[in-house]
mmCIF file of C-alpha atoms in Angstrom:
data_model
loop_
_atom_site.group_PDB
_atom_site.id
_atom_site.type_symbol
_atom_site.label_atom_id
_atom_site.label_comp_id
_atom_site.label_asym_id
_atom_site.label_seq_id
_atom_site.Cartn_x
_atom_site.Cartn_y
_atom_site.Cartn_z
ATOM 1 C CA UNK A 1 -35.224 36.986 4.441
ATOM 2 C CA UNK A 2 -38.677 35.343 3.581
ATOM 3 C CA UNK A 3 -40.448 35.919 0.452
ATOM 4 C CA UNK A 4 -43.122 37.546 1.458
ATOM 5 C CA UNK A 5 -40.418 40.209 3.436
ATOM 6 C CA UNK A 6 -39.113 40.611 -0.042
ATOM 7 C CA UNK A 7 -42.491 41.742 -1.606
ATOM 8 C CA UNK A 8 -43.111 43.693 1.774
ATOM 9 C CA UNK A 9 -39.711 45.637 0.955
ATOM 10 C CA UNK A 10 -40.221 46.111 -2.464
ATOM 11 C CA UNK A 11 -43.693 47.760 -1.913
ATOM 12 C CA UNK A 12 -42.387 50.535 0.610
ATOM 13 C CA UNK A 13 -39.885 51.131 -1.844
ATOM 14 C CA UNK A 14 -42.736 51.960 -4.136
ATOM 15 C CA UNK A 15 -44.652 53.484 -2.015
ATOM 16 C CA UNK A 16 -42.022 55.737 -0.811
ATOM 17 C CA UNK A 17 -41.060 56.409 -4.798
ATOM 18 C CA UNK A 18 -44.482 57.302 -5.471
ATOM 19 C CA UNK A 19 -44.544 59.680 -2.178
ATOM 20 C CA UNK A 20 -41.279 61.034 -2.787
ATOM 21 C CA UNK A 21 -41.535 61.149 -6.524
ATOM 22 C CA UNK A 22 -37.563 62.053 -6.875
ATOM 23 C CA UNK A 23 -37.677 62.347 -11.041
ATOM 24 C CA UNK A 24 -40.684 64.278 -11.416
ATOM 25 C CA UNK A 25 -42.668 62.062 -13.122
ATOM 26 C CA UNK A 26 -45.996 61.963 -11.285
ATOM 27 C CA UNK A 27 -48.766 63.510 -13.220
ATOM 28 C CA UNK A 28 -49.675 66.185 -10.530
ATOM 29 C CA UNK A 29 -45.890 67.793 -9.952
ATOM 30 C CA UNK A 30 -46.633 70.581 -11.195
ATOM 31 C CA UNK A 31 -49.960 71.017 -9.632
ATOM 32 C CA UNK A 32 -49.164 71.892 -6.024
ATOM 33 C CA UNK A 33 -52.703 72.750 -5.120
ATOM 34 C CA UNK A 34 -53.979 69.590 -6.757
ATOM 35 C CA UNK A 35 -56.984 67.806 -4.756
ATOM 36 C CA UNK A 36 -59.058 65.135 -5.078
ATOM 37 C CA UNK A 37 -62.683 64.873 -5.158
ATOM 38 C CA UNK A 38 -65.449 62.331 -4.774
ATOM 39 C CA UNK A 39 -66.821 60.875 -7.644
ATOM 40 C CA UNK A 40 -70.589 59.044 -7.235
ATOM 41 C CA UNK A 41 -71.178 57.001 -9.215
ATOM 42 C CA UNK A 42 -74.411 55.598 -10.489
ATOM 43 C CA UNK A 43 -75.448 52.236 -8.448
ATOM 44 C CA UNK A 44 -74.914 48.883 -10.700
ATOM 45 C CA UNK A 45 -78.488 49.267 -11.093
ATOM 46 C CA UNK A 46 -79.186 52.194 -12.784
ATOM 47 C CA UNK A 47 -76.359 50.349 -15.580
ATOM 48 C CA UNK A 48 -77.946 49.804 -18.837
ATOM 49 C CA UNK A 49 -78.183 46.443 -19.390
ATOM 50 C CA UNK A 50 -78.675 46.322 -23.186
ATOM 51 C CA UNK A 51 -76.249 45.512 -25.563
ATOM 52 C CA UNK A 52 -75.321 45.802 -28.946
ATOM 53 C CA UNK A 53 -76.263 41.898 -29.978
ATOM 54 C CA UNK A 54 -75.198 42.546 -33.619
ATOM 55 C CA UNK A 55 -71.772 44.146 -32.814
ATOM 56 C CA UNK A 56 -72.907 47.583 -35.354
ATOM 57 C CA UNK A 57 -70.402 49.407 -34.137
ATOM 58 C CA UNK A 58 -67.366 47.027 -34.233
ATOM 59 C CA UNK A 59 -68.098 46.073 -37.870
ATOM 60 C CA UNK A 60 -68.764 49.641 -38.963
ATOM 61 C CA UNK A 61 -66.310 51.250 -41.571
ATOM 62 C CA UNK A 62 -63.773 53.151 -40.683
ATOM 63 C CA UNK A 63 -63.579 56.257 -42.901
ATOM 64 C CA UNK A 64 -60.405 58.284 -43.906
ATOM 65 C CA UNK A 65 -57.856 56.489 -42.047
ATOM 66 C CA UNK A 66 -54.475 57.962 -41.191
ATOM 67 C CA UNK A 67 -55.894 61.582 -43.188
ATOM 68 C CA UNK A 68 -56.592 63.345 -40.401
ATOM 69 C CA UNK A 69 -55.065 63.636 -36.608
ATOM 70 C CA UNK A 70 -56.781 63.736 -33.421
ATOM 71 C CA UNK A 71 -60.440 64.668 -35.545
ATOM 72 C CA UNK A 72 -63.174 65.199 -32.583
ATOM 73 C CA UNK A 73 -66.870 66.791 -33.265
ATOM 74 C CA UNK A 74 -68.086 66.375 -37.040
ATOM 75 C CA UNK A 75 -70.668 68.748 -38.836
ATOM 76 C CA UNK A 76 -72.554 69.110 -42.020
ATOM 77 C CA UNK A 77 -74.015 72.263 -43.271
ATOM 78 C CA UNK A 78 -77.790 72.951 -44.062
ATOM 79 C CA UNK A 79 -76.960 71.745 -48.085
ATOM 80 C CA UNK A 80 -75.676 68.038 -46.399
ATOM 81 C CA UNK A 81 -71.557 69.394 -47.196
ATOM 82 C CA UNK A 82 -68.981 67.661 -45.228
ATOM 83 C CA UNK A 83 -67.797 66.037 -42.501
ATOM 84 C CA UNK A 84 -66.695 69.601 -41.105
ATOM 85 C CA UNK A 85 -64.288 68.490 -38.286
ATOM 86 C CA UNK A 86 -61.697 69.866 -36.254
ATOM 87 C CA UNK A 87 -58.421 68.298 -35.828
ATOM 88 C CA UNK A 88 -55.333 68.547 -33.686
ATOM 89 C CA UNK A 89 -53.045 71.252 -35.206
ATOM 90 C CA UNK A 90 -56.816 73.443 -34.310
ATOM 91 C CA UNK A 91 -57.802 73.885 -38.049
ATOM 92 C CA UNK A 92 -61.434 72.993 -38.807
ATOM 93 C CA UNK A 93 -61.216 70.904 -42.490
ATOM 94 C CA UNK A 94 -64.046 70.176 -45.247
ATOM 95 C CA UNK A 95 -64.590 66.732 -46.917
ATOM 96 C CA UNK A 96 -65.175 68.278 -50.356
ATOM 97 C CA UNK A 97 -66.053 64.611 -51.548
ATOM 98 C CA UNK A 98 -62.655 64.459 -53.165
ATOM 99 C CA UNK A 99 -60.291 65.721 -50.124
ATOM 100 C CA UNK A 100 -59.597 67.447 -47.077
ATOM 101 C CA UNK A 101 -59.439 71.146 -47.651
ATOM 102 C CA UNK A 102 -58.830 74.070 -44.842
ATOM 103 C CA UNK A 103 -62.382 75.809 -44.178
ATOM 104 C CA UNK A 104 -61.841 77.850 -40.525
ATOM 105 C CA UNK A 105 -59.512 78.027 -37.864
ATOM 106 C CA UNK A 106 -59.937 79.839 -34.058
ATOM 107 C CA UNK A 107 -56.232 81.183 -33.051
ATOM 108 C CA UNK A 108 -54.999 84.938 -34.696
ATOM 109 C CA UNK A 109 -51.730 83.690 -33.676
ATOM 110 C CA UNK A 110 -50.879 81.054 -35.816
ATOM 111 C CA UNK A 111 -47.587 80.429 -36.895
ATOM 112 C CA UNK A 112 -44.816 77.328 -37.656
ATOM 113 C CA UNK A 113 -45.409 75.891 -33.935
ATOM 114 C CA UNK A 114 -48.846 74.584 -35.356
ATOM 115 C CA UNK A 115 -47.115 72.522 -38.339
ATOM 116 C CA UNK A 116 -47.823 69.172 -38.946
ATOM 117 C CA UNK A 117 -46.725 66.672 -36.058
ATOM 118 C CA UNK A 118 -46.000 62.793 -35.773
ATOM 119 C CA UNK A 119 -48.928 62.316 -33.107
ATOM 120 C CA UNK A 120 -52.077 64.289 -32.078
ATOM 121 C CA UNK A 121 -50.127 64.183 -28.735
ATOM 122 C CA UNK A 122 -47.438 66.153 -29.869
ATOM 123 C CA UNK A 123 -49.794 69.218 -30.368
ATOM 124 C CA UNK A 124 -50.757 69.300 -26.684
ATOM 125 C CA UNK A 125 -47.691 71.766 -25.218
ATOM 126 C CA UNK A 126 -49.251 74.500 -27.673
ATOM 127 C CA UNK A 127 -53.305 74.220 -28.296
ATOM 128 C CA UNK A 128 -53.387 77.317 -26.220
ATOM 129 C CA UNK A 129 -51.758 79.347 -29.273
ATOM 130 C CA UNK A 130 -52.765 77.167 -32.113
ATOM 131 C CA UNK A 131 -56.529 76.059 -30.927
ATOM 132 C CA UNK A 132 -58.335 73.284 -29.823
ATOM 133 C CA UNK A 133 -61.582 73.469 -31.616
ATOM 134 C CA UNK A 134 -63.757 70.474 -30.436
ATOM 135 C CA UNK A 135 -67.398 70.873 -30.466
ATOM 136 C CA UNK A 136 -69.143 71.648 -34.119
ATOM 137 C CA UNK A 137 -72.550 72.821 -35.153
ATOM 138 C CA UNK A 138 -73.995 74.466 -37.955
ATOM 139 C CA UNK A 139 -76.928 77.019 -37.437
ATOM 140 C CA UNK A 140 -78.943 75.207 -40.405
ATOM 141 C CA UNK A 141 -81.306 78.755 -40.726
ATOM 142 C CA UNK A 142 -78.307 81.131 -40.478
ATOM 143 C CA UNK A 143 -75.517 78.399 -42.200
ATOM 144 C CA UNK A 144 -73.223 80.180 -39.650
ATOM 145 C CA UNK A 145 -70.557 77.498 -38.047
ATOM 146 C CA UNK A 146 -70.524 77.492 -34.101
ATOM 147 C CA UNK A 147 -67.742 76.243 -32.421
ATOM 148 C CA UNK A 148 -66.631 75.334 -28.567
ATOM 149 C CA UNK A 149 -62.526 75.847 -29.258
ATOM 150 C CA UNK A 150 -60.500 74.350 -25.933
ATOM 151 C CA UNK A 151 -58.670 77.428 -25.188
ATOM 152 C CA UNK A 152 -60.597 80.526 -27.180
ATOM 153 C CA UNK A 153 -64.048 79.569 -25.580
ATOM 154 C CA UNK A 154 -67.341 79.929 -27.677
ATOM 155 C CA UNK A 155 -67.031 81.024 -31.724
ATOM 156 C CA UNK A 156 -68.779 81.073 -34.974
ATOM 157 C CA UNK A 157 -67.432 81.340 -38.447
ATOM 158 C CA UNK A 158 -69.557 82.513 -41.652
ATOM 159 C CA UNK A 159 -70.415 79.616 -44.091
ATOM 160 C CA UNK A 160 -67.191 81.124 -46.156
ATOM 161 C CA UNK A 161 -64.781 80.348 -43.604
ATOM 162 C CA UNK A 162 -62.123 81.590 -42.552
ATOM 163 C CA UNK A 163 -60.754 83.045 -39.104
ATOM 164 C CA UNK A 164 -63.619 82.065 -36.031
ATOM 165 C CA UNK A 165 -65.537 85.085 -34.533
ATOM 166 C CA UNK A 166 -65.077 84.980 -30.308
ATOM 167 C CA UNK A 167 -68.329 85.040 -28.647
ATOM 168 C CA UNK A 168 -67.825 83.950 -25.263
ATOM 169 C CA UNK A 169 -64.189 83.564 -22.990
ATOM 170 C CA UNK A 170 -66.170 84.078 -19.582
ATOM 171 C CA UNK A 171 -69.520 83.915 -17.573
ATOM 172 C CA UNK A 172 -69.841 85.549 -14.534
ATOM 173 C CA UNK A 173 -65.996 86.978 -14.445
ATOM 174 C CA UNK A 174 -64.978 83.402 -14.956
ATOM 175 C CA UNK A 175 -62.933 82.615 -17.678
ATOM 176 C CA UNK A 176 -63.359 79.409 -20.012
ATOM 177 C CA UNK A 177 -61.144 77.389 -19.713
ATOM 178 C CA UNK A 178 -61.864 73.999 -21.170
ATOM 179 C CA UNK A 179 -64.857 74.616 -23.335
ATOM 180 C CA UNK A 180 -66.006 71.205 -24.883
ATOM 181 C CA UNK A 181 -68.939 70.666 -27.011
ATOM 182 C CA UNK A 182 -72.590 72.479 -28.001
ATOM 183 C CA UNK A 183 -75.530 71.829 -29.679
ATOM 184 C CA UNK A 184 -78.263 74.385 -31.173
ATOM 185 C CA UNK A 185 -82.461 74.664 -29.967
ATOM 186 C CA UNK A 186 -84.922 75.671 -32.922
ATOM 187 C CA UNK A 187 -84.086 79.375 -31.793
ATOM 188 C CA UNK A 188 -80.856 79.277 -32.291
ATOM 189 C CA UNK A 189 -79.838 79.612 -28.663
ATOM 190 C CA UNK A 190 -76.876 77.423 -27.720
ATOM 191 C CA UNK A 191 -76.028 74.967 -24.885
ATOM 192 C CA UNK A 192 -72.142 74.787 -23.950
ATOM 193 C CA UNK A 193 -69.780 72.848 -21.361
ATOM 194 C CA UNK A 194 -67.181 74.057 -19.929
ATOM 195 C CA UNK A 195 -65.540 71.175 -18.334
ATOM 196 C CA UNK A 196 -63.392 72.806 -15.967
ATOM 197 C CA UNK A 197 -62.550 76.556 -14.493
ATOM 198 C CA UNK A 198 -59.433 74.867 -13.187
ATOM 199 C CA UNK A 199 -58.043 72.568 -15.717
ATOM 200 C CA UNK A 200 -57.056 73.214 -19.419
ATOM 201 C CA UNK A 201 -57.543 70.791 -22.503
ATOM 202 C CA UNK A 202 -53.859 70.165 -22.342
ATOM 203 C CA UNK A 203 -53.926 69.117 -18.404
ATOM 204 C CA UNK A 204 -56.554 66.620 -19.040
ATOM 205 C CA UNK A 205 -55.234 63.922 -17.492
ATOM 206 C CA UNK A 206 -55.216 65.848 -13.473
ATOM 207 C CA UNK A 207 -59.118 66.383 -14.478
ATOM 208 C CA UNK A 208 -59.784 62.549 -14.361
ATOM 209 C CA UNK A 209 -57.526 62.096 -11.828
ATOM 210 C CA UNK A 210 -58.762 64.947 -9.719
ATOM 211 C CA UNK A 211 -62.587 64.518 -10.737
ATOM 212 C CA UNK A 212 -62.776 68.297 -9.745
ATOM 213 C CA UNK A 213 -66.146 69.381 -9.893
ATOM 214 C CA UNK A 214 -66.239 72.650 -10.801
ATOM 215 C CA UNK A 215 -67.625 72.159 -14.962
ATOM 216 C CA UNK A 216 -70.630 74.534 -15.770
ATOM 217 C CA UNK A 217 -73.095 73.782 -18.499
ATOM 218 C CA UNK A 218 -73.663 76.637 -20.288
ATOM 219 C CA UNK A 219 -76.354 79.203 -22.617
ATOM 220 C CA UNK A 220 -75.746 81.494 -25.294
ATOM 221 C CA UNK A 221 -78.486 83.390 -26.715
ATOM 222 C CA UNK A 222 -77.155 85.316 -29.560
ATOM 223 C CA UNK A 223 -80.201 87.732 -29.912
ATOM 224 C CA UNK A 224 -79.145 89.422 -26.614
ATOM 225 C CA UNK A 225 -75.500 87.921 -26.960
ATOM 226 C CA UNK A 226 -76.175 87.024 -22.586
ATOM 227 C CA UNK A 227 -75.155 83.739 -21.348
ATOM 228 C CA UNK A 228 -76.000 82.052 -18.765
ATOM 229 C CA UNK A 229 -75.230 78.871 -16.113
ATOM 230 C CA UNK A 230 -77.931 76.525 -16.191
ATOM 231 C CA UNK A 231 -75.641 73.776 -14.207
ATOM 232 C CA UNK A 232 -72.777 74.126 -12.050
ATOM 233 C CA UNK A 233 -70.148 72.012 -9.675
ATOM 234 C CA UNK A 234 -70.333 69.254 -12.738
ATOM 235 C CA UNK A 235 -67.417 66.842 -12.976
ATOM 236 C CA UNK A 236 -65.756 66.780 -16.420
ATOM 237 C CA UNK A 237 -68.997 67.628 -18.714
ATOM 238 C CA UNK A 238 -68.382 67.041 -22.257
ATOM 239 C CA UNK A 239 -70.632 66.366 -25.155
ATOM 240 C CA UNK A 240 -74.148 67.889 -25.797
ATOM 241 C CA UNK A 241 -76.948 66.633 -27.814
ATOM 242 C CA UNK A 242 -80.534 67.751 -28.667
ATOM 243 C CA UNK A 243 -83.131 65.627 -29.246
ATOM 244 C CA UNK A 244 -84.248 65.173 -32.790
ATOM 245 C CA UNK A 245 -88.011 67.572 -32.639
ATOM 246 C CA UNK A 246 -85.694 69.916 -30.298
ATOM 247 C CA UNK A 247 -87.625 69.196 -27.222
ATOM 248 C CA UNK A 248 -84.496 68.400 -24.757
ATOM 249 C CA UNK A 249 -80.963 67.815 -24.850
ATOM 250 C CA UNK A 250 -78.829 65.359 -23.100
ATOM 251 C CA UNK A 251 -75.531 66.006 -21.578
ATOM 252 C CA UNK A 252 -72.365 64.046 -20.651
ATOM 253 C CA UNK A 253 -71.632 64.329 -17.157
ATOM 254 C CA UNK A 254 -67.907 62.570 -17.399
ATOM 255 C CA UNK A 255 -66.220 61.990 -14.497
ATOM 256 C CA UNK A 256 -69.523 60.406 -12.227
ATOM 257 C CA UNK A 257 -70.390 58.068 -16.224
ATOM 258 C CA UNK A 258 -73.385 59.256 -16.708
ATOM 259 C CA UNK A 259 -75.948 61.133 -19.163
ATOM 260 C CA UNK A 260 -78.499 63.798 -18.180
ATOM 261 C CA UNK A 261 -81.465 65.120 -19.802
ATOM 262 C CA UNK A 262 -82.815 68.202 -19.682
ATOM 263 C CA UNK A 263 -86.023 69.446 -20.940
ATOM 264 C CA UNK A 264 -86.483 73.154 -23.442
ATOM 265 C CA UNK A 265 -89.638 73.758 -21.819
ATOM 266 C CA UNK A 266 -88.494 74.816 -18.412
ATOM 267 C CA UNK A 267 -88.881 78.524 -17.809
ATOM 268 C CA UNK A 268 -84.955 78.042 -16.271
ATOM 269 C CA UNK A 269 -83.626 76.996 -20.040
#
């Protein structure tokens, strides 16, 4: 047999391993219903084309190294306190300028399946009982701490701490189910994502590979305690950011790499 029959072979043997899967170990076995979507993404174009000449961000320090796992969103509160961050075993810890101390948490339920782990990735199997908070913001007029938790949707915790207040677990009749990261306007309104109605933190991985498009962007108003869709049929939105004078916010809109602005002066928002 020639060489290039040999390669030929060898690839239908993959392919059919990868069709077949006989070990289970494709990411989407246990996702029957699993589908994949088209992502668009933005035209070489419309790429940035400026670049960080003086490298800032690969010769920045690294802070606190190895003293906390898997730390996402950080905070400070109206007096300039912190980092406030969450972490992977879904406590939300204070730098107290000395060390880390427990300040809030988002699961009732905790117990010894949320103690300390080798990896952040060893957490995973059960964020839905311990937490998963990610996005943090503090309410600088109210010093109340909001936070977007994975698996227990949209909280807020008292500047004392302590066990998170739920706010929001659906819109609509549909439940949150990966709720990612927020940011506050001047009236204390705030704008969520929710980056899938089908896919949990934990199943992460079939998001990307899916690029489902079924993430909402999301408002609380916590006068009337409503909330709202402003967006819909987004692909993996994550983080949220207001401008500095409050004027718009800008979006992540994951899956299709690219940010989006919206303006605070629309009637709509």
């Amino acid at each position: 047999m020639s060489l290039t029959g040999v390669f030929a072979g060898i690839f239908l043997l993959l392919a059919l391993y990868c069709g077949i899967d006989p070990f289970k170990h494709s990411a989407i076995y246990d996702f029957p219903d699993f589908v994949a979507h088209k992502i668009d993404l933005p035209p070489w174009s419309d790429i940035p084309v400026e670049r960080d000449s003086q490298n800032l961000l690969q010769k920045a320090e690294i802070k606190f190294l190895n003293q906390v796992q898997g730390p996402e969103s950080v905070a400070f509160d109206s007096l300039g306190r912190g980092p406030y961050t969450g972490v992977a075993d879904g406590r939300i810890l204070f730098w107290n300028g000395e060390s880390w101390t427990d300040f809030a948490y988002t699961s009732p339920n905790r117990s010894e399946l949320c103690s300390p782990k080798p990896s952040p990735m060893s957490y995973l199997k059960n964020e839905h009982i311990c937490g998963r908070p990610l996005g943090l913001r503090f309410d600088k007029k109210t010093g109340e701490l909001y936070i977007a938790d994975a698996y227990f949707g949209l909280m807020k915790v008292g500047p004392e701490g302590g066990l998170a207040k739920s706010l929001v677990t659906e819109v609509e009749g549909v439940p949150l189910r990966f709720t990612n990261d927020l940011d506050i306007d001047d009236e204390g309104n705030v704008y969520f994502t929710d980056s899938s109605i089908k896919y949990q933190r934990r199943n992460f991985i079939q998001l990307v590979f899916s690029g489902e498009d079924d993430g909402r962007l999301l408002k609380y108003n916590p006068l009337t305690k409503e909330t709202s869709v402003l967006m819909r049929n987004l692909q993996f939105p994550n983080g949220v950011s207001m401008s500095k004078d409050k004027s718009f916010f800008v979006f992540s809109d994951g899956s299709c790499g690219r940010l989006v602005s919206s303006s605070l002066k629309k009637k709509n928002l």
